[in-house]
mmCIF file of C-alpha atoms in Angstrom:
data_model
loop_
_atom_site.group_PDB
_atom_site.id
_atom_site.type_symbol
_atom_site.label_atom_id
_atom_site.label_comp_id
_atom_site.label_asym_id
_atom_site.label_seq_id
_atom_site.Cartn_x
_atom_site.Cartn_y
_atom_site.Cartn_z
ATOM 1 C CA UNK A 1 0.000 0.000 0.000
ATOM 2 C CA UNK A 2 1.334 3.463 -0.914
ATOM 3 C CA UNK A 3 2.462 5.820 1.898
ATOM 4 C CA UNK A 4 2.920 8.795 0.038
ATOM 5 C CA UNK A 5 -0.066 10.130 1.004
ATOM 6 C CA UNK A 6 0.319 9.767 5.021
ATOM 7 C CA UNK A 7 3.692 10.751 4.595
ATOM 8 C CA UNK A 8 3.465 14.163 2.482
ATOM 9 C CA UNK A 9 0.015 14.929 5.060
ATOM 10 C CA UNK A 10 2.438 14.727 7.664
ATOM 11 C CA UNK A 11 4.901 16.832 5.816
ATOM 12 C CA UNK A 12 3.074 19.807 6.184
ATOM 13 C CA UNK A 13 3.709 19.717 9.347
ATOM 14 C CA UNK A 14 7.152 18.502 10.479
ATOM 15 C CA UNK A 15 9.972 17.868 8.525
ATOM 16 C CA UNK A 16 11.226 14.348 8.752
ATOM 17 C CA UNK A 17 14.257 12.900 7.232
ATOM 18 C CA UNK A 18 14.906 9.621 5.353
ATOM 19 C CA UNK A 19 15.661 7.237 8.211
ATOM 20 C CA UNK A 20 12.357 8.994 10.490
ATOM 21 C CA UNK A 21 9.988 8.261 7.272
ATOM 22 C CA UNK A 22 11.239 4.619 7.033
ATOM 23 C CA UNK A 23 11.024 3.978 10.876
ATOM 24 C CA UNK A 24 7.338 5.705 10.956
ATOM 25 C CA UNK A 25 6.346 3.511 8.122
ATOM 26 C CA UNK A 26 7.702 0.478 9.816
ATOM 27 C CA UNK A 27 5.011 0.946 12.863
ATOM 28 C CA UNK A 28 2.302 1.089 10.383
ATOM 29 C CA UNK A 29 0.062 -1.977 9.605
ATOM 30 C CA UNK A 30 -2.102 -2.141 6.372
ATOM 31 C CA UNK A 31 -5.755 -2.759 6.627
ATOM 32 C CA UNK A 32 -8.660 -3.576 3.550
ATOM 33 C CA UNK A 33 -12.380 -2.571 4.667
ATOM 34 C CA UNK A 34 -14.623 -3.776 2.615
ATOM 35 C CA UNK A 35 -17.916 -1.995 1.920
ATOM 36 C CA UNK A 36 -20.067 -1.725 5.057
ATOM 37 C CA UNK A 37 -17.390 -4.027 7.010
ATOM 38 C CA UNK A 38 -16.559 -2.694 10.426
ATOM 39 C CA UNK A 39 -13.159 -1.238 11.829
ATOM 40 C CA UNK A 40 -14.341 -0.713 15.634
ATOM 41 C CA UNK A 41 -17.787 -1.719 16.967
ATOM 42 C CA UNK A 42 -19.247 0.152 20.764
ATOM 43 C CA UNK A 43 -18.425 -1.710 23.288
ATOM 44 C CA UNK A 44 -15.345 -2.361 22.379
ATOM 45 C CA UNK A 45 -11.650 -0.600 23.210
ATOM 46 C CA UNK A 46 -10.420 1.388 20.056
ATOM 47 C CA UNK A 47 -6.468 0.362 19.670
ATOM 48 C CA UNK A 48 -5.847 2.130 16.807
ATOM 49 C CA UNK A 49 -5.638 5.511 14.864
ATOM 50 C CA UNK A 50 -6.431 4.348 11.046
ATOM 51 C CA UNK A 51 -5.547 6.711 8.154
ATOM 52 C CA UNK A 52 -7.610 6.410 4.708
ATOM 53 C CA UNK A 53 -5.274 5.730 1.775
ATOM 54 C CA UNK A 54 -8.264 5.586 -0.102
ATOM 55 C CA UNK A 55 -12.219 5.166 -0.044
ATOM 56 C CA UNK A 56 -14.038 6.866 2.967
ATOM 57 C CA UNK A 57 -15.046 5.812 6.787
ATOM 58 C CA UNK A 58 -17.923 6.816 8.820
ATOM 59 C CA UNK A 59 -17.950 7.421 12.867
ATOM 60 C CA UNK A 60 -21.554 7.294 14.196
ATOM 61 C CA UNK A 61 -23.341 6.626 17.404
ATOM 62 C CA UNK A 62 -26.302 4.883 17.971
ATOM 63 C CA UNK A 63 -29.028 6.531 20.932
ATOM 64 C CA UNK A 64 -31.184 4.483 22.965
ATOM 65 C CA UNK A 65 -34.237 4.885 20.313
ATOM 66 C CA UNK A 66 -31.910 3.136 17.548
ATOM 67 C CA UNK A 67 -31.167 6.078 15.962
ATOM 68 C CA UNK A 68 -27.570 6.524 14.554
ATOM 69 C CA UNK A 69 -25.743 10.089 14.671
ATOM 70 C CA UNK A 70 -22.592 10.615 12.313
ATOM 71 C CA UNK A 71 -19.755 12.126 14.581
ATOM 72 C CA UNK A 72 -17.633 12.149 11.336
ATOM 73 C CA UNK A 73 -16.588 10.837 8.049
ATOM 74 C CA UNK A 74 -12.764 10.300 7.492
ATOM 75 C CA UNK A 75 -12.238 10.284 3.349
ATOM 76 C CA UNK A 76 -8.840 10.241 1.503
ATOM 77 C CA UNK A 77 -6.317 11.747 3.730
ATOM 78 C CA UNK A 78 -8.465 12.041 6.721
ATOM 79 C CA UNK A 79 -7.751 10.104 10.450
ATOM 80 C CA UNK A 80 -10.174 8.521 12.590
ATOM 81 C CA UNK A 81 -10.443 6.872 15.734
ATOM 82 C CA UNK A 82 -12.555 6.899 18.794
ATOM 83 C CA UNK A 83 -10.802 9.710 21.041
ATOM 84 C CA UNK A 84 -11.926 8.488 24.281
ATOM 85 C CA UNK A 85 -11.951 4.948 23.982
ATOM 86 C CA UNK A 86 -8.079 5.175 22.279
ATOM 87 C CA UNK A 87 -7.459 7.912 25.159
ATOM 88 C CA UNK A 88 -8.579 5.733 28.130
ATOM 89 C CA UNK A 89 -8.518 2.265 26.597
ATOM 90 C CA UNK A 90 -11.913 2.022 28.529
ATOM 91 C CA UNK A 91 -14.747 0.352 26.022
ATOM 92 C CA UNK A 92 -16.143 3.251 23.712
ATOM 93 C CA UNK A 93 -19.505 4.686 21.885
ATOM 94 C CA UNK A 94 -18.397 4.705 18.327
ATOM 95 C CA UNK A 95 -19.003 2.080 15.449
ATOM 96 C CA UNK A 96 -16.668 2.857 12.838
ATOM 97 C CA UNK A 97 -18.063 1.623 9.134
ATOM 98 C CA UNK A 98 -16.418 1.580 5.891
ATOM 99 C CA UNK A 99 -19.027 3.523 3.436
ATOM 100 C CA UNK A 100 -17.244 2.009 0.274
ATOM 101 C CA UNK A 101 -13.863 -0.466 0.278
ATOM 102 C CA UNK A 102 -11.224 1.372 2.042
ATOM 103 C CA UNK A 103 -7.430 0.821 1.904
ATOM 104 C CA UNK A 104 -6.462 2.210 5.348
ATOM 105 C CA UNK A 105 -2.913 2.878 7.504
ATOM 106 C CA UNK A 106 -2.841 1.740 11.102
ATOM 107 C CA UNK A 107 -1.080 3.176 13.793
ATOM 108 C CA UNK A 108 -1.208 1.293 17.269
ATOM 109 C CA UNK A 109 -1.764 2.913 20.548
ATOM 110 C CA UNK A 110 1.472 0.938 21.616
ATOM 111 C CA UNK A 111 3.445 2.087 18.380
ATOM 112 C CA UNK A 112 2.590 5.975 19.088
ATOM 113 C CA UNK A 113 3.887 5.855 22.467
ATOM 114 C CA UNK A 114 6.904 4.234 20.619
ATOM 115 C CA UNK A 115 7.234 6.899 18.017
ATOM 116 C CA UNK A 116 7.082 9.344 21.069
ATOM 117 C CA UNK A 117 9.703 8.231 22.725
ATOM 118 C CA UNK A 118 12.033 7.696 19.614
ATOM 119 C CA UNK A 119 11.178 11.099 17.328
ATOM 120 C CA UNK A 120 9.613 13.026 20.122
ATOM 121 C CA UNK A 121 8.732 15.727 17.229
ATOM 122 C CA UNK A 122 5.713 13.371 16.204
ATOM 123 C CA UNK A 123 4.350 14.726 19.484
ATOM 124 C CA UNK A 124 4.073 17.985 17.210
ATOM 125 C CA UNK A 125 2.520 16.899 14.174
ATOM 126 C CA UNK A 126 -0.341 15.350 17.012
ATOM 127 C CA UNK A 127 -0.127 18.407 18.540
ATOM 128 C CA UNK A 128 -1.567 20.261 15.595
ATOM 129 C CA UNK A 129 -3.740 17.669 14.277
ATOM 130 C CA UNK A 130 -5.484 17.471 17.213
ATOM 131 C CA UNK A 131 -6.056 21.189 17.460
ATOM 132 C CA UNK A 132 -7.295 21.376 14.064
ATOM 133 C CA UNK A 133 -9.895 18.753 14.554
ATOM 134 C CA UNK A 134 -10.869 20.650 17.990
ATOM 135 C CA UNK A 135 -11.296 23.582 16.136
ATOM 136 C CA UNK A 136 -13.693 21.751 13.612
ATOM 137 C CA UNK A 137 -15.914 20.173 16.475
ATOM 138 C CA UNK A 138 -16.179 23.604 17.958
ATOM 139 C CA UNK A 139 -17.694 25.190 15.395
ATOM 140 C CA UNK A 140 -19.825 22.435 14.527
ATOM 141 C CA UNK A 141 -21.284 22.346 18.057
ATOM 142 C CA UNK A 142 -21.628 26.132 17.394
ATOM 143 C CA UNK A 143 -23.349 25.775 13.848
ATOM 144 C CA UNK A 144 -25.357 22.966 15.886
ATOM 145 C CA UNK A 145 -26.453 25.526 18.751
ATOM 146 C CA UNK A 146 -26.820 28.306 16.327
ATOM 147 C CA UNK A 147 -27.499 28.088 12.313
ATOM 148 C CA UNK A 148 -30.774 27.132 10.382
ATOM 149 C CA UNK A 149 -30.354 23.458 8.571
ATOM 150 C CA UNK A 150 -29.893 25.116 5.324
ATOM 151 C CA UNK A 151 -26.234 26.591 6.829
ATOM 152 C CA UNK A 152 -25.644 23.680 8.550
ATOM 153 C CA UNK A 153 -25.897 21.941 5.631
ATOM 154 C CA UNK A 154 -23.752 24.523 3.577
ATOM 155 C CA UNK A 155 -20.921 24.638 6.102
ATOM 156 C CA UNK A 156 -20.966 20.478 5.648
ATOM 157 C CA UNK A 157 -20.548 20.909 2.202
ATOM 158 C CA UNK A 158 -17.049 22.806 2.506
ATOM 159 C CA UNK A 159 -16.077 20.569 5.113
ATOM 160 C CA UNK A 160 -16.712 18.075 2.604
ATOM 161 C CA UNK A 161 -16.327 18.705 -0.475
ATOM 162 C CA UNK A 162 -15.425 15.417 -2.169
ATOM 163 C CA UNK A 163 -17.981 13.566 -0.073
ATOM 164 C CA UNK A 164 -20.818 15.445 -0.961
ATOM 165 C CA UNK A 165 -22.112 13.658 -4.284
ATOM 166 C CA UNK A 166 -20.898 10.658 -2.945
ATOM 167 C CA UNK A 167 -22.393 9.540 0.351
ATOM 168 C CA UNK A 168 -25.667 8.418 1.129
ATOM 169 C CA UNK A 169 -28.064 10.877 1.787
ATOM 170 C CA UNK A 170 -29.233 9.378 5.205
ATOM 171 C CA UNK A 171 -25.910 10.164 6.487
ATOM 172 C CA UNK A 172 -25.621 13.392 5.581
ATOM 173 C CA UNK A 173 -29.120 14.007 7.199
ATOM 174 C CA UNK A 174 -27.881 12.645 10.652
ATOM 175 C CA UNK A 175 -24.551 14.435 10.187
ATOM 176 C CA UNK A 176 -26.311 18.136 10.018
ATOM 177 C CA UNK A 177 -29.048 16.271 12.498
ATOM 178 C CA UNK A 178 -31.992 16.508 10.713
ATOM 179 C CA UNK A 179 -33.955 13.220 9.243
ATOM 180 C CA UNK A 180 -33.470 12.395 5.388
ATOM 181 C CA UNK A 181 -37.071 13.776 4.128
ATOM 182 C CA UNK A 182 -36.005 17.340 5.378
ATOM 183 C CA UNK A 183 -32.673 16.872 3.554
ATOM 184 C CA UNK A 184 -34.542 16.441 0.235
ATOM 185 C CA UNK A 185 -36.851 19.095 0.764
ATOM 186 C CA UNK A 186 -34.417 21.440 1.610
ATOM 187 C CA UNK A 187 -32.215 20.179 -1.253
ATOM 188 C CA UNK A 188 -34.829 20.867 -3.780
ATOM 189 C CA UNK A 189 -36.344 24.587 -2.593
ATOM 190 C CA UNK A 190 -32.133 25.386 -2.974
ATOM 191 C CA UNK A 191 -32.082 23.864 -6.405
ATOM 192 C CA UNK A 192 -34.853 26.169 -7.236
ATOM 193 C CA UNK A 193 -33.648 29.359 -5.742
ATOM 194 C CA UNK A 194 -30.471 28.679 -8.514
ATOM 195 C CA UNK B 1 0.094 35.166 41.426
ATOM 196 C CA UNK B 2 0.472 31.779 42.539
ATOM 197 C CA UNK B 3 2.294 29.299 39.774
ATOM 198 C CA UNK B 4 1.470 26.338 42.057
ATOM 199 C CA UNK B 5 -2.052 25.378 40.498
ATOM 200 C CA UNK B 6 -0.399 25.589 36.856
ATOM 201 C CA UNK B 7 2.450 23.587 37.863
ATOM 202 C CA UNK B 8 0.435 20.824 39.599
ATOM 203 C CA UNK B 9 -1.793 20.682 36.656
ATOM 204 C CA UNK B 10 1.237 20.416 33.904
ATOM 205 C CA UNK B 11 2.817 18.072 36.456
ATOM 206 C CA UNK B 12 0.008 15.728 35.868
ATOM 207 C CA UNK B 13 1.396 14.874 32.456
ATOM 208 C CA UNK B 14 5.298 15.324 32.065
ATOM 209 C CA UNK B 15 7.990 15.968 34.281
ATOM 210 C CA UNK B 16 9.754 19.092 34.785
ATOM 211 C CA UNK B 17 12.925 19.733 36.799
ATOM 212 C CA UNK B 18 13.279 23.317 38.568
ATOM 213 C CA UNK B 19 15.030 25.005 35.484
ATOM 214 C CA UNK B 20 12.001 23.974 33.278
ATOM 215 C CA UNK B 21 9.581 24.949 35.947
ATOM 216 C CA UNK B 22 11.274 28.323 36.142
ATOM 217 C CA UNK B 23 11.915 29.183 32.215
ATOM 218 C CA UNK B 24 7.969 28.299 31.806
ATOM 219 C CA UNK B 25 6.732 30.173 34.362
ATOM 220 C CA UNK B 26 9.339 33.336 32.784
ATOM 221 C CA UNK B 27 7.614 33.091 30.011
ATOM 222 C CA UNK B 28 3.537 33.911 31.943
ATOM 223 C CA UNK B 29 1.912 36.960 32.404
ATOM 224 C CA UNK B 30 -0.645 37.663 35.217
ATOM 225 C CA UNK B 31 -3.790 39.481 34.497
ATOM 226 C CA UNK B 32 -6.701 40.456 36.647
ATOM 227 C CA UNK B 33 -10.043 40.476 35.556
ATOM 228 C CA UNK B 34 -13.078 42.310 36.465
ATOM 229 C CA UNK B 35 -16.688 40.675 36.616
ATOM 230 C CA UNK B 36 -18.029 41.064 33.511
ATOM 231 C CA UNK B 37 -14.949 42.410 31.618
ATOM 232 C CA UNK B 38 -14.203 40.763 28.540
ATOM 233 C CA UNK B 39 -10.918 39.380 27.654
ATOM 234 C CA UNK B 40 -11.594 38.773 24.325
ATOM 235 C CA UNK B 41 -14.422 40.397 21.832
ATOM 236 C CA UNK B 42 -14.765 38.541 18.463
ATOM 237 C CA UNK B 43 -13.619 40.152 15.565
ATOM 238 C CA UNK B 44 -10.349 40.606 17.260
ATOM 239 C CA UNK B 45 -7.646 37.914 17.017
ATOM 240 C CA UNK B 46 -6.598 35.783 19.956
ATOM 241 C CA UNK B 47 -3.240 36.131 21.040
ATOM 242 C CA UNK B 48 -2.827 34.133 24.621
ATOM 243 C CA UNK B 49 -4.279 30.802 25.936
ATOM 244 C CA UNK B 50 -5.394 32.106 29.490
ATOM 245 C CA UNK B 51 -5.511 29.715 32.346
ATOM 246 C CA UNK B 52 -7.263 30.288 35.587
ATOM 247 C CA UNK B 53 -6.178 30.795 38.922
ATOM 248 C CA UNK B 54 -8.976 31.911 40.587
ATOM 249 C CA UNK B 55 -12.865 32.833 39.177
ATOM 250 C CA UNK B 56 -14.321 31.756 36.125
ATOM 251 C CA UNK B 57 -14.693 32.794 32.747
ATOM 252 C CA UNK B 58 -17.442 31.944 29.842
ATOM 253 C CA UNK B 59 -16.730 31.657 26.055
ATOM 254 C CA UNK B 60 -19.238 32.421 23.874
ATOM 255 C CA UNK B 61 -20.703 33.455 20.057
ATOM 256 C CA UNK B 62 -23.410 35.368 19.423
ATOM 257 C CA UNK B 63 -25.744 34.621 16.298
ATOM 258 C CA UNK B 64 -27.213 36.628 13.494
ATOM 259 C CA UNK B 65 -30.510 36.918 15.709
ATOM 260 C CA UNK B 66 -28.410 37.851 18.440
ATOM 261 C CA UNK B 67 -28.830 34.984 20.822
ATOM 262 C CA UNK B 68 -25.450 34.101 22.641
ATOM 263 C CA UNK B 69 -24.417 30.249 22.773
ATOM 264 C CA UNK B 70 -21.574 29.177 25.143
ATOM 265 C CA UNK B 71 -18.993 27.030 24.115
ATOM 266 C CA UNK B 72 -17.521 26.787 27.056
ATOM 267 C CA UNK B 73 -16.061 27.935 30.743
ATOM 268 C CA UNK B 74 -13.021 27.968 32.070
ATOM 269 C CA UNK B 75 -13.311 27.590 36.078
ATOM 270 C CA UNK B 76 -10.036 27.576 38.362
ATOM 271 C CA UNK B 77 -7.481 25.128 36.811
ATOM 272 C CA UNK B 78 -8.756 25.463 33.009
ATOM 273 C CA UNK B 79 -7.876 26.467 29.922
ATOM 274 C CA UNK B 80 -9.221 29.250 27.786
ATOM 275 C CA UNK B 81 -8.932 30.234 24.123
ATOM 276 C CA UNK B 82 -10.595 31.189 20.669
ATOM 277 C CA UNK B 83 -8.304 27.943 19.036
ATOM 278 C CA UNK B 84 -9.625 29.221 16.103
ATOM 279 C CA UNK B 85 -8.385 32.715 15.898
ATOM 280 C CA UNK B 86 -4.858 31.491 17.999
ATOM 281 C CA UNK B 87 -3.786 28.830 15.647
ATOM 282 C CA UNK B 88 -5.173 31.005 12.728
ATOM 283 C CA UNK B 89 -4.556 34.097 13.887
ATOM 284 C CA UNK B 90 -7.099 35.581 11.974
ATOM 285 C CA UNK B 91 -10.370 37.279 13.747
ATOM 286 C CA UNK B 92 -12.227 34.952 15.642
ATOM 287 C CA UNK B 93 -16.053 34.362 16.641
ATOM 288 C CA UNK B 94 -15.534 33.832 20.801
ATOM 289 C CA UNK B 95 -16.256 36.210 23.239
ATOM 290 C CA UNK B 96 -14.200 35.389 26.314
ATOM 291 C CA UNK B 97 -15.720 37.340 29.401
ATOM 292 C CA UNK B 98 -15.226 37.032 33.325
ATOM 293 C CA UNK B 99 -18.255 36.038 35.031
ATOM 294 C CA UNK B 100 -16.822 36.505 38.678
ATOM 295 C CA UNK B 101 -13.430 38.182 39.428
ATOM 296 C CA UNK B 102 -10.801 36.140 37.742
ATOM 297 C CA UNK B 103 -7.025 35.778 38.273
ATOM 298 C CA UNK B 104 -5.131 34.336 35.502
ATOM 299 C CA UNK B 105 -1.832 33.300 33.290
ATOM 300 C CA UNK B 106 -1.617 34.306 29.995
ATOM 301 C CA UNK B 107 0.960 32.071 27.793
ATOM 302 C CA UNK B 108 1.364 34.048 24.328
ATOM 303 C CA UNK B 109 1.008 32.189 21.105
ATOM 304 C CA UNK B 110 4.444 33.814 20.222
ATOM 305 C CA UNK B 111 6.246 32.461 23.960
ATOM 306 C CA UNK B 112 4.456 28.955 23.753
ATOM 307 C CA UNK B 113 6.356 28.422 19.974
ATOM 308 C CA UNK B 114 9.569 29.413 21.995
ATOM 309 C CA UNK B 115 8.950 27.365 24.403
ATOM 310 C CA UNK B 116 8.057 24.040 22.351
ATOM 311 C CA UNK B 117 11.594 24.975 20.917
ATOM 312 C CA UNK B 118 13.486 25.203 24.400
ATOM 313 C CA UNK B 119 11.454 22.102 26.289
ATOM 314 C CA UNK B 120 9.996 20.397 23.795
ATOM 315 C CA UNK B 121 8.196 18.065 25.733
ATOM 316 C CA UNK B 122 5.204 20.880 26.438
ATOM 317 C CA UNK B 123 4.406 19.394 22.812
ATOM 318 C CA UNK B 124 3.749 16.205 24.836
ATOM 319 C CA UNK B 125 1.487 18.211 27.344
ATOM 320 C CA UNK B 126 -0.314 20.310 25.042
ATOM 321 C CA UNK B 127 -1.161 17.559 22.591
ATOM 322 C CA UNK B 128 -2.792 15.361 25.329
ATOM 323 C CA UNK B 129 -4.418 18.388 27.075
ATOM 324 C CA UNK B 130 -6.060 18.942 23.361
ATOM 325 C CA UNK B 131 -6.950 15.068 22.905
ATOM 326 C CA UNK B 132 -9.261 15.652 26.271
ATOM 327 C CA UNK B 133 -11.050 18.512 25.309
ATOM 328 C CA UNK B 134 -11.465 16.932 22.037
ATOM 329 C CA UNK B 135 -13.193 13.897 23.724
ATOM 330 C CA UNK B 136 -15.377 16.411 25.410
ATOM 331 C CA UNK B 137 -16.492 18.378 22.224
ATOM 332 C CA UNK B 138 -17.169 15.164 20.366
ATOM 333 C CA UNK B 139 -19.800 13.932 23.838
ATOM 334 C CA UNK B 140 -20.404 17.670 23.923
ATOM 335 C CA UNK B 141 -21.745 17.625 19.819
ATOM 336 C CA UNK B 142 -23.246 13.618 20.228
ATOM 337 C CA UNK B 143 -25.188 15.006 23.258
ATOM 338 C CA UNK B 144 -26.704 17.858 21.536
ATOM 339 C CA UNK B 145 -27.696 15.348 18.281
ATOM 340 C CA UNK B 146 -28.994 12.511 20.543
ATOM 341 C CA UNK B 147 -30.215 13.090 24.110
ATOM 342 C CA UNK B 148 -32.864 14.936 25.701
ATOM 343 C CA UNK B 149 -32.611 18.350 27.525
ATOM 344 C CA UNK B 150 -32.626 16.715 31.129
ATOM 345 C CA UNK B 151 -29.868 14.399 30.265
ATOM 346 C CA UNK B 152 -28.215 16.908 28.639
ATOM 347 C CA UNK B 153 -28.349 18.951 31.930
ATOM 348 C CA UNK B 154 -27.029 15.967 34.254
ATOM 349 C CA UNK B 155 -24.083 15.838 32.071
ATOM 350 C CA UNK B 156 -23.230 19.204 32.460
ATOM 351 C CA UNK B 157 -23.422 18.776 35.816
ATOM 352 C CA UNK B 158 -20.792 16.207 35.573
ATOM 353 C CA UNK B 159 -18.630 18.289 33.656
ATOM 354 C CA UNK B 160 -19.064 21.659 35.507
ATOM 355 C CA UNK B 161 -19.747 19.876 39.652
ATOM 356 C CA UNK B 162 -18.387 23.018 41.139
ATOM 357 C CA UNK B 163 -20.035 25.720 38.621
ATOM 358 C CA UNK B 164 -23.392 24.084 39.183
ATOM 359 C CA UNK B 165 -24.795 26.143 42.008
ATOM 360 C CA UNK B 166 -22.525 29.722 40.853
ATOM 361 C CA UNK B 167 -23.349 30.651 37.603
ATOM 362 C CA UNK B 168 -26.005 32.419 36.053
ATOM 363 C CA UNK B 169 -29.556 30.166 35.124
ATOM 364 C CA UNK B 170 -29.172 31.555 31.728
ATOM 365 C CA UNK B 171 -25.312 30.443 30.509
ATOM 366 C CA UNK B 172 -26.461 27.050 32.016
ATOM 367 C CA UNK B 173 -29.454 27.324 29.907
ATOM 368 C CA UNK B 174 -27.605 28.346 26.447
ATOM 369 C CA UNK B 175 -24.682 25.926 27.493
ATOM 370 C CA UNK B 176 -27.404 23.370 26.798
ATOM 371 C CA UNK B 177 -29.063 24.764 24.120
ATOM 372 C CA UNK B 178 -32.439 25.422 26.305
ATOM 373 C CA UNK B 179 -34.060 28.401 27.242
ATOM 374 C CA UNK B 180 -33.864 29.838 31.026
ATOM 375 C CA UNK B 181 -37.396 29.409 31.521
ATOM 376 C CA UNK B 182 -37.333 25.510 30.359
ATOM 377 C CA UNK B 183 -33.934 24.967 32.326
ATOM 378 C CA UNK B 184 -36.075 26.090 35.503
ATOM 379 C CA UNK B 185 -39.328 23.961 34.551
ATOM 380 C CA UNK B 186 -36.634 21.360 33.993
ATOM 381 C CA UNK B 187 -34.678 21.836 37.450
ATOM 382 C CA UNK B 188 -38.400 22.053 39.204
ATOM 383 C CA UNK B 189 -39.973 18.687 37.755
ATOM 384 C CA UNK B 190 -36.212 16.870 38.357
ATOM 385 C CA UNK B 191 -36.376 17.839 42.191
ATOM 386 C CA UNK B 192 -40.096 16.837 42.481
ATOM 387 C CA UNK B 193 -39.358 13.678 41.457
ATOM 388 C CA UNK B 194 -36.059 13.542 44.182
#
């Protein structure tokens, strides 16, 4: 499997040398998804941080009516775990779904604390990951608190641009929160106002 | 201003001899605020991460129909910033105002890249420090798309045990995404039932 990809994402960030890339890689451990195959079902204690080579994942959560909730997607280029469940290695919420067949990159709990210790500037590229994806939730729980569905729905769309033609409408719906019907409605008056 | 709270709570996550301790704490500024004075407005970019000492301070946006939704507070021993507008450092969205008398320790944007360069292992602290509040955004946003008001409530009062009885009905009430007059209906039926 190609790690150009994880490797020039991580580029923007820090600037690793040839020996650093090949030890990184080494940690790594290649996984297929196939369609609607799980990575990580609730209940159980996430282990690892997966990175999409290609295809896309979703992260949802399922209430005690049955209903599921998407916390995120993670296409091309993307990360995803569950936070708390990797964080405490207590059992977590998340089921974590491949939407179509995924190549992905693994990265262990065990192997990060590795990586730590031996090219402490990984700590960094973390570091800012982490903050960007805070920043993102923020403003989603803002959007959540505070825009209509129609900006909700807008503000998804340049989060995700690639995604938007090509995922199911039912989880777009539970993304912005609101049920599939009112996606299509809304979809179609803001066709017509074009 | 006491350092001791700030050093206890870094202490929790990497160790620092008394050279670190002292270069870190070189590198604060103290800063008083009033009750109700702001210590950021939006529209202006965010230059420190503040951390409390004493008091409490509430961040918050206010909409186009100019309701205000908090994000979040920052009681003694927290952490407080528009991530946004600091890792941008473009204008940001958050009002950051005191809601009691605060005391705190401003680390500037421009002293905390200095210091990731002297001790790099505050990468190491700041990274996991961001992984937690991360985990608490992504319960924060699953919460809002999946569970009712009064559970909503209880797990604020988890999150928040010694704000629950000192702030304002009304930031508890937006906090949630409620109105003040529901949050008290809400806080009247939950003690009948007690």
């Amino acid at each position: 499997m190609s790690t150009d990809l994880i490797l020039h994402n991580i580029g923007k960030y820090i600037a690793l040398d040839t020996e650093e890339k090949e030890y990184f890689v080494s940690l790594l451990q290649e996984k297929s998804v196939k369609r609607k195959e799980f990575l990580l079902e609730d209940g159980h204690i996430c282990k690892y941080s997966a990175f999409t080579v290609s295809g896309v994942l979703r992260g949802y959560t399922i209430d005690n009516n049955g209903f599921e909730h998407v916390l995120s997607f993670a296409p091309e280029g993307w990360w995803m775990a569950d936070m708390y469940s990797l964080i405490s290695q207590k059992p977590g919420t998340l089921n974590i779904e491949a939407i179509e067949k995924t190549e992905l990159l693994l990265l262990s709990k065990a192997n990060q604390e590795i990586l730590f210790g031996k090219v402490p500037k990984f700590e960094r590229f973390f570091r800012i990951i982490t903050e960007n994806s805070l920043v993102s939730y923020q403003q989603r729980l803002m959007d959540n608190l505070s825009l209509t569905a129609e900006d909700r729905y807008n503000n998804f769309c340049k989060r995700y641009p690639t995604l938007i033609n090509s995922l199911p409408k039912k989880d777009i719906a539970t993304y912005i929160g609101v049920t599939p019907e009112f996606l299509s409605r809304m979809q179609s008056k803001m066709l017509k106002r074009k």
